[in-house]
Amino acid sequence: TFYPSTDKYSRFNFTDYDIDYGYYWEGPYSYSEIIASGQGITDENGKFIISLPADLSDTKRSRNLTFEATVTDLSGNAVSGRATLIAHQSQVYAGIRATTYVGMLGEEQTFEVVGLDWDSNPQPGQKVDVAIVEREWFNVLEQNPDGSVYWTSSVKETPVITLTDITLDSQGLGKASFTPEKGGIYKARVSARDASGNLSVASAYLWVASKDYIPWRQGNDRGLQLITDKTTYTPGETAEILIASPFK
């Protein structure tokens, strides 16, 4: 995951993930795996050079690659060392954030987007696309053989609006706005391609309140989700909280 080196962009998200799948999950899972291994013999200068392809086609996002080598001398003594580098998915990272996490039905809502390079420098003139979808949850109460019941949930994404070729300004920033016609969960995906055509994708969420019933995701803990309109507050500010209750 890309993290900007300056706090100026700390509120932007640079990863595409589904935050509404789990109440306590705030980002993509991380894991490690061995992608290649082997052995060789050092040359007359004690060096051994190896090249490995960095294939990002499966993950579609940047990865941290760790190279670990163990050198064994003629006596069988072993010494190990390691180095880590980043295999970037693109030369540009697209980021996005909702200007407010909680919106009202029928009012214009805005997502702010940004384009940065590997060193967190803004990319003025970069073109990005923003696609906004509504995520509608369907909850079904099912029964186990022992008679106990549990909820299963599935989600349907319905396209709302797609804004193409948004040109970022001199500060590498841009905006995408829409007016929701229904209450619920909305996800905005921003995508950008670098000069070589490599794709960078990130997403952000917006919860829209409505007087009508909204089928929020139903969990098996009988709990509900509280969505604040911002992530941080200063003393004296008033927080607006949406209660995403799946109960009728």
PDB file of N, CA and C in Angstrom, residues 61-100:
ATOM      1  N   ARG A  61      -1.729  -4.244  -7.504  1.00  0.00           N
ATOM      2  CA  ARG A  61      -1.283  -3.137  -6.657  1.00  0.00           C
ATOM      3  C   ARG A  61       0.193  -3.335  -6.343  1.00  0.00           C
ATOM      4  N   SER A  62       0.824  -2.318  -5.822  1.00  0.00           N
ATOM      5  CA  SER A  62       2.251  -2.377  -5.516  1.00  0.00           C
ATOM      6  C   SER A  62       2.535  -3.418  -4.440  1.00  0.00           C
ATOM      7  N   ARG A  63       3.763  -3.905  -4.460  1.00  0.00           N
ATOM      8  CA  ARG A  63       4.148  -4.916  -3.477  1.00  0.00           C
ATOM      9  C   ARG A  63       5.516  -4.587  -2.911  1.00  0.00           C
ATOM     10  N   ASN A  64       5.722  -4.971  -1.646  1.00  0.00           N
ATOM     11  CA  ASN A  64       7.044  -4.934  -1.039  1.00  0.00           C
ATOM     12  C   ASN A  64       7.739  -6.266  -1.311  1.00  0.00           C
ATOM     13  N   LEU A  65       8.892  -6.218  -1.959  1.00  0.00           N
ATOM     14  CA  LEU A  65       9.654  -7.421  -2.260  1.00  0.00           C
ATOM     15  C   LEU A  65      10.883  -7.476  -1.361  1.00  0.00           C
ATOM     16  N   THR A  66      11.057  -8.603  -0.689  1.00  0.00           N
ATOM     17  CA  THR A  66      12.199  -8.804   0.201  1.00  0.00           C
ATOM     18  C   THR A  66      13.116  -9.863  -0.391  1.00  0.00           C
ATOM     19  N   PHE A  67      14.365  -9.496  -0.596  1.00  0.00           N
ATOM     20  CA  PHE A  67      15.375 -10.431  -1.068  1.00  0.00           C
ATOM     21  C   PHE A  67      16.201 -10.872   0.139  1.00  0.00           C
ATOM     22  N   GLU A  68      16.271 -12.168   0.347  1.00  0.00           N
ATOM     23  CA  GLU A  68      17.064 -12.708   1.459  1.00  0.00           C
ATOM     24  C   GLU A  68      18.058 -13.712   0.905  1.00  0.00           C
ATOM     25  N   ALA A  69      19.318 -13.543   1.272  1.00  0.00           N
ATOM     26  CA  ALA A  69      20.386 -14.422   0.793  1.00  0.00           C
ATOM     27  C   ALA A  69      21.156 -15.000   1.969  1.00  0.00           C
ATOM     28  N   THR A  70      21.544 -16.242   1.826  1.00  0.00           N
ATOM     29  CA  THR A  70      22.375 -16.911   2.826  1.00  0.00           C
ATOM     30  C   THR A  70      23.635 -17.414   2.140  1.00  0.00           C
ATOM     31  N   VAL A  71      24.785 -16.987   2.633  1.00  0.00           N
ATOM     32  CA  VAL A  71      26.075 -17.373   2.074  1.00  0.00           C
ATOM     33  C   VAL A  71      26.736 -18.379   3.019  1.00  0.00           C
ATOM     34  N   THR A  72      27.165 -19.496   2.446  1.00  0.00           N
ATOM     35  CA  THR A  72      27.810 -20.552   3.238  1.00  0.00           C
ATOM     36  C   THR A  72      29.254 -20.698   2.791  1.00  0.00           C
ATOM     37  N   ASP A  73      30.197 -20.638   3.750  1.00  0.00           N
ATOM     38  CA  ASP A  73      31.613 -20.761   3.379  1.00  0.00           C
ATOM     39  C   ASP A  73      32.034 -22.229   3.315  1.00  0.00           C
ATOM     40  N   LEU A  74      33.307 -22.465   3.027  1.00  0.00           N
ATOM     41  CA  LEU A  74      33.801 -23.834   2.855  1.00  0.00           C
ATOM     42  C   LEU A  74      33.713 -24.645   4.139  1.00  0.00           C
ATOM     43  N   SER A  75      33.636 -23.964   5.280  1.00  0.00           N
ATOM     44  CA  SER A  75      33.548 -24.664   6.568  1.00  0.00           C
ATOM     45  C   SER A  75      32.104 -24.950   6.963  1.00  0.00           C
ATOM     46  N   GLY A  76      31.145 -24.489   6.145  1.00  0.00           N
ATOM     47  CA  GLY A  76      29.735 -24.728   6.465  1.00  0.00           C
ATOM     48  C   GLY A  76      29.107 -23.642   7.307  1.00  0.00           C
ATOM     49  N   ASN A  77      29.833 -22.581   7.589  1.00  0.00           N
ATOM     50  CA  ASN A  77      29.267 -21.470   8.354  1.00  0.00           C
ATOM     51  C   ASN A  77      28.398 -20.606   7.427  1.00  0.00           C
ATOM     52  N   ALA A  78      27.242 -20.217   7.916  1.00  0.00           N
ATOM     53  CA  ALA A  78      26.282 -19.473   7.100  1.00  0.00           C
ATOM     54  C   ALA A  78      26.038 -18.087   7.685  1.00  0.00           C
ATOM     55  N   VAL A  79      25.945 -17.117   6.780  1.00  0.00           N
ATOM     56  CA  VAL A  79      25.608 -15.739   7.145  1.00  0.00           C
ATOM     57  C   VAL A  79      24.497 -15.275   6.212  1.00  0.00           C
ATOM     58  N   SER A  80      23.452 -14.665   6.797  1.00  0.00           N
ATOM     59  CA  SER A  80      22.305 -14.242   6.002  1.00  0.00           C
ATOM     60  C   SER A  80      22.137 -12.731   6.053  1.00  0.00           C
ATOM     61  N   GLY A  81      21.502 -12.198   5.014  1.00  0.00           N
ATOM     62  CA  GLY A  81      21.168 -10.780   4.959  1.00  0.00           C
ATOM     63  C   GLY A  81      19.946 -10.586   4.085  1.00  0.00           C
ATOM     64  N   ARG A  82      19.311  -9.429   4.206  1.00  0.00           N
ATOM     65  CA  ARG A  82      18.114  -9.183   3.418  1.00  0.00           C
ATOM     66  C   ARG A  82      18.018  -7.701   3.062  1.00  0.00           C
ATOM     67  N   ALA A  83      17.287  -7.440   1.986  1.00  0.00           N
ATOM     68  CA  ALA A  83      17.009  -6.081   1.544  1.00  0.00           C
ATOM     69  C   ALA A  83      15.594  -6.043   0.991  1.00  0.00           C
ATOM     70  N   THR A  84      14.923  -4.901   1.130  1.00  0.00           N
ATOM     71  CA  THR A  84      13.537  -4.754   0.698  1.00  0.00           C
ATOM     72  C   THR A  84      13.412  -3.593  -0.276  1.00  0.00           C
ATOM     73  N   LEU A  85      12.602  -3.796  -1.297  1.00  0.00           N
ATOM     74  CA  LEU A  85      12.315  -2.727  -2.243  1.00  0.00           C
ATOM     75  C   LEU A  85      10.830  -2.769  -2.596  1.00  0.00           C
ATOM     76  N   ILE A  86      10.343  -1.681  -3.208  1.00  0.00           N
ATOM     77  CA  ILE A  86       8.938  -1.586  -3.603  1.00  0.00           C
ATOM     78  C   ILE A  86       8.817  -1.765  -5.103  1.00  0.00           C
ATOM     79  N   ALA A  87       7.974  -2.690  -5.521  1.00  0.00           N
ATOM     80  CA  ALA A  87       7.626  -2.842  -6.927  1.00  0.00           C
ATOM     81  C   ALA A  87       6.354  -2.031  -7.158  1.00  0.00           C
ATOM     82  N   HIS A  88       6.488  -0.871  -7.769  1.00  0.00           N
ATOM     83  CA  HIS A  88       5.364   0.039  -7.942  1.00  0.00           C
ATOM     84  C   HIS A  88       4.463  -0.407  -9.088  1.00  0.00           C
ATOM     85  N   GLN A  89       3.164  -0.322  -8.882  1.00  0.00           N
ATOM     86  CA  GLN A  89       2.208  -0.717  -9.901  1.00  0.00           C
ATOM     87  C   GLN A  89       2.148   0.289 -11.039  1.00  0.00           C
ATOM     88  N   SER A  90       2.539   1.528 -10.784  1.00  0.00           N
ATOM     89  CA  SER A  90       2.450   2.588 -11.771  1.00  0.00           C
ATOM     90  C   SER A  90       3.389   3.714 -11.354  1.00  0.00           C
ATOM     91  N   GLN A  91       3.708   4.598 -12.304  1.00  0.00           N
ATOM     92  CA  GLN A  91       4.522   5.753 -11.972  1.00  0.00           C
ATOM     93  C   GLN A  91       3.716   6.851 -11.305  1.00  0.00           C
ATOM     94  N   VAL A  92       2.397   6.712 -11.327  1.00  0.00           N
ATOM     95  CA  VAL A  92       1.522   7.684 -10.678  1.00  0.00           C
ATOM     96  C   VAL A  92       0.557   6.948  -9.763  1.00  0.00           C
ATOM     97  N   TYR A  93       0.311   7.515  -8.591  1.00  0.00           N
ATOM     98  CA  TYR A  93      -0.654   6.958  -7.648  1.00  0.00           C
ATOM     99  C   TYR A  93      -1.870   7.879  -7.593  1.00  0.00           C
ATOM    100  N   ALA A  94      -3.033   7.315  -7.891  1.00  0.00           N
ATOM    101  CA  ALA A  94      -4.277   8.066  -7.781  1.00  0.00           C
ATOM    102  C   ALA A  94      -4.822   7.908  -6.368  1.00  0.00           C
ATOM    103  N   GLY A  95      -5.255   9.011  -5.771  1.00  0.00           N
ATOM    104  CA  GLY A  95      -5.844   8.985  -4.435  1.00  0.00           C
ATOM    105  C   GLY A  95      -7.201   9.665  -4.455  1.00  0.00           C
ATOM    106  N   ILE A  96      -8.040   9.321  -3.480  1.00  0.00           N
ATOM    107  CA  ILE A  96      -9.386   9.876  -3.433  1.00  0.00           C
ATOM    108  C   ILE A  96      -9.867   9.947  -1.994  1.00  0.00           C
ATOM    109  N   ARG A  97     -10.726  10.928  -1.716  1.00  0.00           N
ATOM    110  CA  ARG A  97     -11.351  11.033  -0.402  1.00  0.00           C
ATOM    111  C   ARG A  97     -12.713  11.690  -0.565  1.00  0.00           C
ATOM    112  N   ALA A  98     -13.633  11.321   0.311  1.00  0.00           N
ATOM    113  CA  ALA A  98     -14.932  11.997   0.366  1.00  0.00           C
ATOM    114  C   ALA A  98     -14.770  13.242   1.232  1.00  0.00           C
ATOM    115  N   THR A  99     -15.300  14.379   0.767  1.00  0.00           N
ATOM    116  CA  THR A  99     -15.179  15.600   1.558  1.00  0.00           C
ATOM    117  C   THR A  99     -15.970  15.496   2.856  1.00  0.00           C
ATOM    118  N   THR A 100     -16.967  14.623   2.888  1.00  0.00           N
ATOM    119  CA  THR A 100     -17.679  14.264   4.115  1.00  0.00           C
ATOM    120  C   THR A 100     -18.105  12.815   3.983  1.00  0.00           C
TER     121      THR A 100
END
